[in-house]
């Protein structure tokens, strides 16, 4: 998808934060697709660096091909007012509402993923609306609110 994005927007950059068993494969793909000037892999990222990455990003992309149980990274992006493009998988669909709090793409639809990214990069109005909606939405995941709800459930179940 990034290759398609770069074909349209030569200056587009992708930062991948984190590491895993597929790091070597990922680096090989970057080289094979000649994206070394556009894709940057940051393997050891501190929490403060990660926060900075979210805040500086124009778009956050979660292209999972397997079901995400609960995408905490989505909440972090939403709290940073970074618009989201994500695969409509697992718990992602519980957090992101298409065209309201982010863009949802079907799994393995690379062209659609690229179009979603480009849409947010090019349409400031859509980008801003989605970012603000997501920022308002993420507040319901505040631990104080969640703790109150749990207490309410406990109180309701007591005889």
mmCIF file with all atom_site columns, C-alpha atoms in Angstrom:
data_model
loop_
_atom_site.group_PDB
_atom_site.id
_atom_site.type_symbol
_atom_site.label_atom_id
_atom_site.label_alt_id
_atom_site.label_comp_id
_atom_site.label_asym_id
_atom_site.label_entity_id
_atom_site.label_seq_id
_atom_site.pdbx_PDB_ins_code
_atom_site.Cartn_x
_atom_site.Cartn_y
_atom_site.Cartn_z
_atom_site.occupancy
_atom_site.B_iso_or_equiv
_atom_site.pdbx_formal_charge
_atom_site.auth_seq_id
_atom_site.auth_comp_id
_atom_site.auth_asym_id
_atom_site.auth_atom_id
_atom_site.pdbx_PDB_model_num
ATOM 1   C CA . UNK A 1 1   ? 0.000   0.000   0.000  1.00 0.00 ? 1   UNK A CA 1
ATOM 2   C CA . UNK A 1 2   ? 2.846   2.376   0.771  1.00 0.00 ? 2   UNK A CA 1
ATOM 3   C CA . UNK A 1 3   ? 4.234   1.904   -2.733 1.00 0.00 ? 3   UNK A CA 1
ATOM 4   C CA . UNK A 1 4   ? 0.880   3.060   -4.117 1.00 0.00 ? 4   UNK A CA 1
ATOM 5   C CA . UNK A 1 5   ? 0.807   6.009   -1.726 1.00 0.00 ? 5   UNK A CA 1
ATOM 6   C CA . UNK A 1 6   ? 4.324   7.084   -2.769 1.00 0.00 ? 6   UNK A CA 1
ATOM 7   C CA . UNK A 1 7   ? 3.402   6.750   -6.437 1.00 0.00 ? 7   UNK A CA 1
ATOM 8   C CA . UNK A 1 8   ? 0.761   9.462   -5.798 1.00 0.00 ? 8   UNK A CA 1
ATOM 9   C CA . UNK A 1 9   ? 2.578   11.506  -3.128 1.00 0.00 ? 9   UNK A CA 1
ATOM 10  C CA . UNK A 1 10  ? 6.325   11.252  -3.612 1.00 0.00 ? 10  UNK A CA 1
ATOM 11  C CA . UNK A 1 11  ? 7.052   13.004  -0.300 1.00 0.00 ? 11  UNK A CA 1
ATOM 12  C CA . UNK A 1 12  ? 4.916   10.611  1.798  1.00 0.00 ? 12  UNK A CA 1
ATOM 13  C CA . UNK A 1 13  ? 6.754   8.945   4.653  1.00 0.00 ? 13  UNK A CA 1
ATOM 14  C CA . UNK A 1 14  ? 5.914   5.927   6.769  1.00 0.00 ? 14  UNK A CA 1
ATOM 15  C CA . UNK A 1 15  ? 7.387   5.294   10.187 1.00 0.00 ? 15  UNK A CA 1
ATOM 16  C CA . UNK A 1 16  ? 6.952   1.777   11.530 1.00 0.00 ? 16  UNK A CA 1
ATOM 17  C CA . UNK A 1 17  ? 7.383   1.674   15.296 1.00 0.00 ? 17  UNK A CA 1
ATOM 18  C CA . UNK A 1 18  ? 8.251   -1.576  17.032 1.00 0.00 ? 18  UNK A CA 1
ATOM 19  C CA . UNK A 1 19  ? 9.870   -4.861  16.218 1.00 0.00 ? 19  UNK A CA 1
ATOM 20  C CA . UNK A 1 20  ? 8.999   -8.491  15.898 1.00 0.00 ? 20  UNK A CA 1
ATOM 21  C CA . UNK A 1 21  ? 9.809   -11.727 14.177 1.00 0.00 ? 21  UNK A CA 1
ATOM 22  C CA . UNK A 1 22  ? 8.932   -10.245 10.775 1.00 0.00 ? 22  UNK A CA 1
ATOM 23  C CA . UNK A 1 23  ? 11.357  -7.313  11.026 1.00 0.00 ? 23  UNK A CA 1
ATOM 24  C CA . UNK A 1 24  ? 13.845  -8.813  8.571  1.00 0.00 ? 24  UNK A CA 1
ATOM 25  C CA . UNK A 1 25  ? 11.100  -9.588  6.059  1.00 0.00 ? 25  UNK A CA 1
ATOM 26  C CA . UNK A 1 26  ? 9.765   -6.053  6.410  1.00 0.00 ? 26  UNK A CA 1
ATOM 27  C CA . UNK A 1 27  ? 13.198  -4.550  5.786  1.00 0.00 ? 27  UNK A CA 1
ATOM 28  C CA . UNK A 1 28  ? 13.587  -6.745  2.696  1.00 0.00 ? 28  UNK A CA 1
ATOM 29  C CA . UNK A 1 29  ? 10.218  -5.545  1.358  1.00 0.00 ? 29  UNK A CA 1
ATOM 30  C CA . UNK A 1 30  ? 11.210  -1.910  1.863  1.00 0.00 ? 30  UNK A CA 1
ATOM 31  C CA . UNK A 1 31  ? 14.385  -2.489  -0.116 1.00 0.00 ? 31  UNK A CA 1
ATOM 32  C CA . UNK A 1 32  ? 12.711  -4.576  -2.846 1.00 0.00 ? 32  UNK A CA 1
ATOM 33  C CA . UNK A 1 33  ? 10.055  -1.893  -3.381 1.00 0.00 ? 33  UNK A CA 1
ATOM 34  C CA . UNK A 1 34  ? 12.725  0.837   -3.374 1.00 0.00 ? 34  UNK A CA 1
ATOM 35  C CA . UNK A 1 35  ? 11.049  2.659   -0.481 1.00 0.00 ? 35  UNK A CA 1
ATOM 36  C CA . UNK A 1 36  ? 14.191  3.335   1.594  1.00 0.00 ? 36  UNK A CA 1
ATOM 37  C CA . UNK A 1 37  ? 13.659  7.098   1.261  1.00 0.00 ? 37  UNK A CA 1
ATOM 38  C CA . UNK A 1 38  ? 10.036  6.866   2.395  1.00 0.00 ? 38  UNK A CA 1
ATOM 39  C CA . UNK A 1 39  ? 9.866   4.093   5.008  1.00 0.00 ? 39  UNK A CA 1
ATOM 40  C CA . UNK A 1 40  ? 11.625  4.291   8.354  1.00 0.00 ? 40  UNK A CA 1
ATOM 41  C CA . UNK A 1 41  ? 11.665  1.461   10.877 1.00 0.00 ? 41  UNK A CA 1
ATOM 42  C CA . UNK A 1 42  ? 12.096  2.425   14.532 1.00 0.00 ? 42  UNK A CA 1
ATOM 43  C CA . UNK A 1 43  ? 12.540  -0.774  16.526 1.00 0.00 ? 43  UNK A CA 1
ATOM 44  C CA . UNK A 1 44  ? 13.260  0.444   20.064 1.00 0.00 ? 44  UNK A CA 1
ATOM 45  C CA . UNK A 1 45  ? 10.810  3.231   20.761 1.00 0.00 ? 45  UNK A CA 1
ATOM 46  C CA . UNK A 1 46  ? 10.240  4.612   24.257 1.00 0.00 ? 46  UNK A CA 1
ATOM 47  C CA . UNK A 1 47  ? 6.750   5.569   25.416 1.00 0.00 ? 47  UNK A CA 1
ATOM 48  C CA . UNK A 1 48  ? 7.566   9.279   25.120 1.00 0.00 ? 48  UNK A CA 1
ATOM 49  C CA . UNK A 1 49  ? 8.977   8.786   21.608 1.00 0.00 ? 49  UNK A CA 1
ATOM 50  C CA . UNK A 1 50  ? 5.860   6.851   20.651 1.00 0.00 ? 50  UNK A CA 1
ATOM 51  C CA . UNK A 1 51  ? 3.648   9.663   21.917 1.00 0.00 ? 51  UNK A CA 1
ATOM 52  C CA . UNK A 1 52  ? 5.701   12.110  19.859 1.00 0.00 ? 52  UNK A CA 1
ATOM 53  C CA . UNK A 1 53  ? 5.309   9.910   16.757 1.00 0.00 ? 53  UNK A CA 1
ATOM 54  C CA . UNK A 1 54  ? 1.524   9.836   17.180 1.00 0.00 ? 54  UNK A CA 1
ATOM 55  C CA . UNK A 1 55  ? 1.360   13.606  17.558 1.00 0.00 ? 55  UNK A CA 1
ATOM 56  C CA . UNK A 1 56  ? 3.546   14.310  14.523 1.00 0.00 ? 56  UNK A CA 1
ATOM 57  C CA . UNK A 1 57  ? 1.766   11.825  12.264 1.00 0.00 ? 57  UNK A CA 1
ATOM 58  C CA . UNK A 1 58  ? -0.812  12.856  9.692  1.00 0.00 ? 58  UNK A CA 1
ATOM 59  C CA . UNK A 1 59  ? -2.362  9.369   9.630  1.00 0.00 ? 59  UNK A CA 1
ATOM 60  C CA . UNK A 1 60  ? -2.130  6.263   11.815 1.00 0.00 ? 60  UNK A CA 1
ATOM 61  C CA . UNK A 1 61  ? -2.448  2.962   9.947  1.00 0.00 ? 61  UNK A CA 1
ATOM 62  C CA . UNK A 1 62  ? -3.287  -0.413  11.506 1.00 0.00 ? 62  UNK A CA 1
ATOM 63  C CA . UNK A 1 63  ? -3.371  -2.868  8.572  1.00 0.00 ? 63  UNK A CA 1
ATOM 64  C CA . UNK A 1 64  ? -3.865  -6.046  10.594 1.00 0.00 ? 64  UNK A CA 1
ATOM 65  C CA . UNK A 1 65  ? -4.620  -9.182  8.635  1.00 0.00 ? 65  UNK A CA 1
ATOM 66  C CA . UNK A 1 66  ? -5.499  -11.179 11.756 1.00 0.00 ? 66  UNK A CA 1
ATOM 67  C CA . UNK A 1 67  ? -8.138  -10.174 14.287 1.00 0.00 ? 67  UNK A CA 1
ATOM 68  C CA . UNK A 1 68  ? -7.044  -7.584  16.810 1.00 0.00 ? 68  UNK A CA 1
ATOM 69  C CA . UNK A 1 69  ? -8.538  -8.349  20.199 1.00 0.00 ? 69  UNK A CA 1
ATOM 70  C CA . UNK A 1 70  ? -8.394  -4.741  21.346 1.00 0.00 ? 70  UNK A CA 1
ATOM 71  C CA . UNK A 1 71  ? -6.247  -2.157  19.636 1.00 0.00 ? 71  UNK A CA 1
ATOM 72  C CA . UNK A 1 72  ? -4.813  -0.009  22.421 1.00 0.00 ? 72  UNK A CA 1
ATOM 73  C CA . UNK A 1 73  ? -2.714  1.669   19.728 1.00 0.00 ? 73  UNK A CA 1
ATOM 74  C CA . UNK A 1 74  ? -5.952  2.914   18.179 1.00 0.00 ? 74  UNK A CA 1
ATOM 75  C CA . UNK A 1 75  ? -6.908  4.632   21.422 1.00 0.00 ? 75  UNK A CA 1
ATOM 76  C CA . UNK A 1 76  ? -3.448  6.171   21.631 1.00 0.00 ? 76  UNK A CA 1
ATOM 77  C CA . UNK A 1 77  ? -3.781  7.528   18.095 1.00 0.00 ? 77  UNK A CA 1
ATOM 78  C CA . UNK A 1 78  ? -7.281  8.835   18.812 1.00 0.00 ? 78  UNK A CA 1
ATOM 79  C CA . UNK A 1 79  ? -6.073  10.563  21.995 1.00 0.00 ? 79  UNK A CA 1
ATOM 80  C CA . UNK A 1 80  ? -3.348  12.221  19.891 1.00 0.00 ? 80  UNK A CA 1
ATOM 81  C CA . UNK A 1 81  ? -5.946  13.457  17.368 1.00 0.00 ? 81  UNK A CA 1
ATOM 82  C CA . UNK A 1 82  ? -4.321  11.355  14.663 1.00 0.00 ? 82  UNK A CA 1
ATOM 83  C CA . UNK A 1 83  ? -6.830  10.061  12.103 1.00 0.00 ? 83  UNK A CA 1
ATOM 84  C CA . UNK A 1 84  ? -6.929  6.300   11.610 1.00 0.00 ? 84  UNK A CA 1
ATOM 85  C CA . UNK A 1 85  ? -7.054  3.915   8.689  1.00 0.00 ? 85  UNK A CA 1
ATOM 86  C CA . UNK A 1 86  ? -7.478  0.359   9.960  1.00 0.00 ? 86  UNK A CA 1
ATOM 87  C CA . UNK A 1 87  ? -8.480  -3.084  8.823  1.00 0.00 ? 87  UNK A CA 1
ATOM 88  C CA . UNK A 1 88  ? -12.034 -3.994  9.851  1.00 0.00 ? 88  UNK A CA 1
ATOM 89  C CA . UNK A 1 89  ? -10.963 -6.918  12.020 1.00 0.00 ? 89  UNK A CA 1
ATOM 90  C CA . UNK A 1 90  ? -11.835 -8.106  15.512 1.00 0.00 ? 90  UNK A CA 1
ATOM 91  C CA . UNK A 1 91  ? -11.979 -5.427  18.179 1.00 0.00 ? 91  UNK A CA 1
ATOM 92  C CA . UNK A 1 92  ? -11.024 -2.684  15.728 1.00 0.00 ? 92  UNK A CA 1
ATOM 93  C CA . UNK A 1 93  ? -14.650 -2.590  14.580 1.00 0.00 ? 93  UNK A CA 1
ATOM 94  C CA . UNK A 1 94  ? -15.689 -1.930  18.188 1.00 0.00 ? 94  UNK A CA 1
ATOM 95  C CA . UNK A 1 95  ? -13.514 1.183   18.397 1.00 0.00 ? 95  UNK A CA 1
ATOM 96  C CA . UNK A 1 96  ? -13.498 2.662   14.892 1.00 0.00 ? 96  UNK A CA 1
ATOM 97  C CA . UNK A 1 97  ? -16.678 3.643   13.070 1.00 0.00 ? 97  UNK A CA 1
ATOM 98  C CA . UNK A 1 98  ? -16.124 4.061   9.336  1.00 0.00 ? 98  UNK A CA 1
ATOM 99  C CA . UNK A 1 99  ? -16.024 7.695   8.194  1.00 0.00 ? 99  UNK A CA 1
ATOM 100 C CA . UNK A 1 100 ? -16.874 8.859   11.736 1.00 0.00 ? 100 UNK A CA 1
ATOM 101 C CA . UNK A 1 101 ? -13.875 8.015   13.939 1.00 0.00 ? 101 UNK A CA 1
ATOM 102 C CA . UNK A 1 102 ? -11.624 6.553   11.248 1.00 0.00 ? 102 UNK A CA 1
ATOM 103 C CA . UNK A 1 103 ? -11.605 4.661   7.989  1.00 0.00 ? 103 UNK A CA 1
ATOM 104 C CA . UNK A 1 104 ? -12.179 0.908   7.956  1.00 0.00 ? 104 UNK A CA 1
ATOM 105 C CA . UNK A 1 105 ? -10.764 -1.181  5.133  1.00 0.00 ? 105 UNK A CA 1
ATOM 106 C CA . UNK A 1 106 ? -11.411 -4.836  4.330  1.00 0.00 ? 106 UNK A CA 1
ATOM 107 C CA . UNK A 1 107 ? -8.541  -7.223  5.038  1.00 0.00 ? 107 UNK A CA 1
ATOM 108 C CA . UNK A 1 108 ? -5.987  -7.738  2.250  1.00 0.00 ? 108 UNK A CA 1
ATOM 109 C CA . UNK A 1 109 ? -7.369  -4.855  0.172  1.00 0.00 ? 109 UNK A CA 1
ATOM 110 C CA . UNK A 1 110 ? -4.053  -3.091  -0.456 1.00 0.00 ? 110 UNK A CA 1
ATOM 111 C CA . UNK A 1 111 ? -5.455  -0.681  -3.018 1.00 0.00 ? 111 UNK A CA 1
ATOM 112 C CA . UNK A 1 112 ? -8.278  0.340   -0.667 1.00 0.00 ? 112 UNK A CA 1
ATOM 113 C CA . UNK A 1 113 ? -5.765  0.828   2.141  1.00 0.00 ? 113 UNK A CA 1
ATOM 114 C CA . UNK A 1 114 ? -3.680  3.134   -0.063 1.00 0.00 ? 114 UNK A CA 1
ATOM 115 C CA . UNK A 1 115 ? -6.820  5.053   -1.114 1.00 0.00 ? 115 UNK A CA 1
ATOM 116 C CA . UNK A 1 116 ? -7.833  5.490   2.523  1.00 0.00 ? 116 UNK A CA 1
ATOM 117 C CA . UNK A 1 117 ? -4.411  6.838   3.462  1.00 0.00 ? 117 UNK A CA 1
ATOM 118 C CA . UNK A 1 118 ? -4.376  9.190   0.485  1.00 0.00 ? 118 UNK A CA 1
ATOM 119 C CA . UNK A 1 119 ? -7.908  10.339  1.266  1.00 0.00 ? 119 UNK A CA 1
ATOM 120 C CA . UNK A 1 120 ? -6.880  11.450  4.739  1.00 0.00 ? 120 UNK A CA 1
ATOM 121 C CA . UNK A 1 121 ? -3.636  13.003  3.506  1.00 0.00 ? 121 UNK A CA 1
ATOM 122 C CA . UNK A 1 122 ? -5.415  15.014  0.817  1.00 0.00 ? 122 UNK A CA 1
ATOM 123 C CA . UNK A 1 123 ? -8.787  15.937  2.334  1.00 0.00 ? 123 UNK A CA 1
ATOM 124 C CA . UNK A 1 124 ? -8.193  18.242  5.304  1.00 0.00 ? 124 UNK A CA 1
ATOM 125 C CA . UNK A 1 125 ? -11.900 18.590  6.061  1.00 0.00 ? 125 UNK A CA 1
ATOM 126 C CA . UNK A 1 126 ? -12.510 14.828  6.341  1.00 0.00 ? 126 UNK A CA 1
ATOM 127 C CA . UNK A 1 127 ? -9.264  14.408  8.242  1.00 0.00 ? 127 UNK A CA 1
ATOM 128 C CA . UNK A 1 128 ? -10.161 17.082  10.802 1.00 0.00 ? 128 UNK A CA 1
ATOM 129 C CA . UNK A 1 129 ? -13.725 15.840  11.273 1.00 0.00 ? 129 UNK A CA 1
ATOM 130 C CA . UNK A 1 130 ? -12.587 12.251  11.850 1.00 0.00 ? 130 UNK A CA 1
ATOM 131 C CA . UNK A 1 131 ? -9.807  13.370  14.206 1.00 0.00 ? 131 UNK A CA 1
ATOM 132 C CA . UNK A 1 132 ? -12.159 15.436  16.360 1.00 0.00 ? 132 UNK A CA 1
ATOM 133 C CA . UNK A 1 133 ? -14.832 12.721  16.443 1.00 0.00 ? 133 UNK A CA 1
ATOM 134 C CA . UNK A 1 134 ? -12.212 10.153  17.455 1.00 0.00 ? 134 UNK A CA 1
ATOM 135 C CA . UNK A 1 135 ? -10.791 12.451  20.140 1.00 0.00 ? 135 UNK A CA 1
ATOM 136 C CA . UNK A 1 136 ? -14.263 12.880  21.661 1.00 0.00 ? 136 UNK A CA 1
ATOM 137 C CA . UNK A 1 137 ? -14.935 9.129   21.390 1.00 0.00 ? 137 UNK A CA 1
ATOM 138 C CA . UNK A 1 138 ? -11.710 8.056   23.087 1.00 0.00 ? 138 UNK A CA 1
ATOM 139 C CA . UNK A 1 139 ? -12.716 9.819   26.303 1.00 0.00 ? 139 UNK A CA 1
ATOM 140 C CA . UNK A 1 140 ? -15.143 7.006   27.107 1.00 0.00 ? 140 UNK A CA 1
ATOM 141 C CA . UNK A 1 141 ? -12.117 4.726   27.546 1.00 0.00 ? 141 UNK A CA 1
ATOM 142 C CA . UNK A 1 142 ? -10.724 6.865   30.385 1.00 0.00 ? 142 UNK A CA 1
ATOM 143 C CA . UNK A 1 143 ? -9.839  4.588   33.320 1.00 0.00 ? 143 UNK A CA 1
ATOM 144 C CA . UNK A 1 144 ? -11.850 6.738   35.758 1.00 0.00 ? 144 UNK A CA 1
ATOM 145 C CA . UNK A 1 145 ? -14.989 6.268   33.683 1.00 0.00 ? 145 UNK A CA 1
ATOM 146 C CA . UNK A 1 146 ? -14.342 2.550   33.251 1.00 0.00 ? 146 UNK A CA 1
ATOM 147 C CA . UNK A 1 147 ? -13.776 2.127   37.009 1.00 0.00 ? 147 UNK A CA 1
ATOM 148 C CA . UNK A 1 148 ? -17.073 3.876   37.756 1.00 0.00 ? 148 UNK A CA 1
ATOM 149 C CA . UNK A 1 149 ? -18.906 1.572   35.346 1.00 0.00 ? 149 UNK A CA 1
ATOM 150 C CA . UNK A 1 150 ? -17.355 -1.503  36.952 1.00 0.00 ? 150 UNK A CA 1
ATOM 151 C CA . UNK A 1 151 ? -18.389 -0.254  40.401 1.00 0.00 ? 151 UNK A CA 1
ATOM 152 C CA . UNK A 1 152 ? -21.933 0.265   39.126 1.00 0.00 ? 152 UNK A CA 1
ATOM 153 C CA . UNK A 1 153 ? -22.084 -3.299  37.840 1.00 0.00 ? 153 UNK A CA 1
ATOM 154 C CA . UNK A 1 154 ? -20.834 -4.639  41.187 1.00 0.00 ? 154 UNK A CA 1
ATOM 155 C CA . UNK A 1 155 ? -23.407 -2.567  43.074 1.00 0.00 ? 155 UNK A CA 1
ATOM 156 C CA . UNK A 1 156 ? -26.208 -3.772  40.783 1.00 0.00 ? 156 UNK A CA 1
ATOM 157 C CA . UNK A 1 157 ? -25.290 -7.417  41.362 1.00 0.00 ? 157 UNK A CA 1
ATOM 158 C CA . UNK A 1 158 ? -25.250 -7.193  45.153 1.00 0.00 ? 158 UNK A CA 1
ATOM 159 C CA . UNK A 1 159 ? -28.367 -8.444  46.857 1.00 0.00 ? 159 UNK A CA 1
#
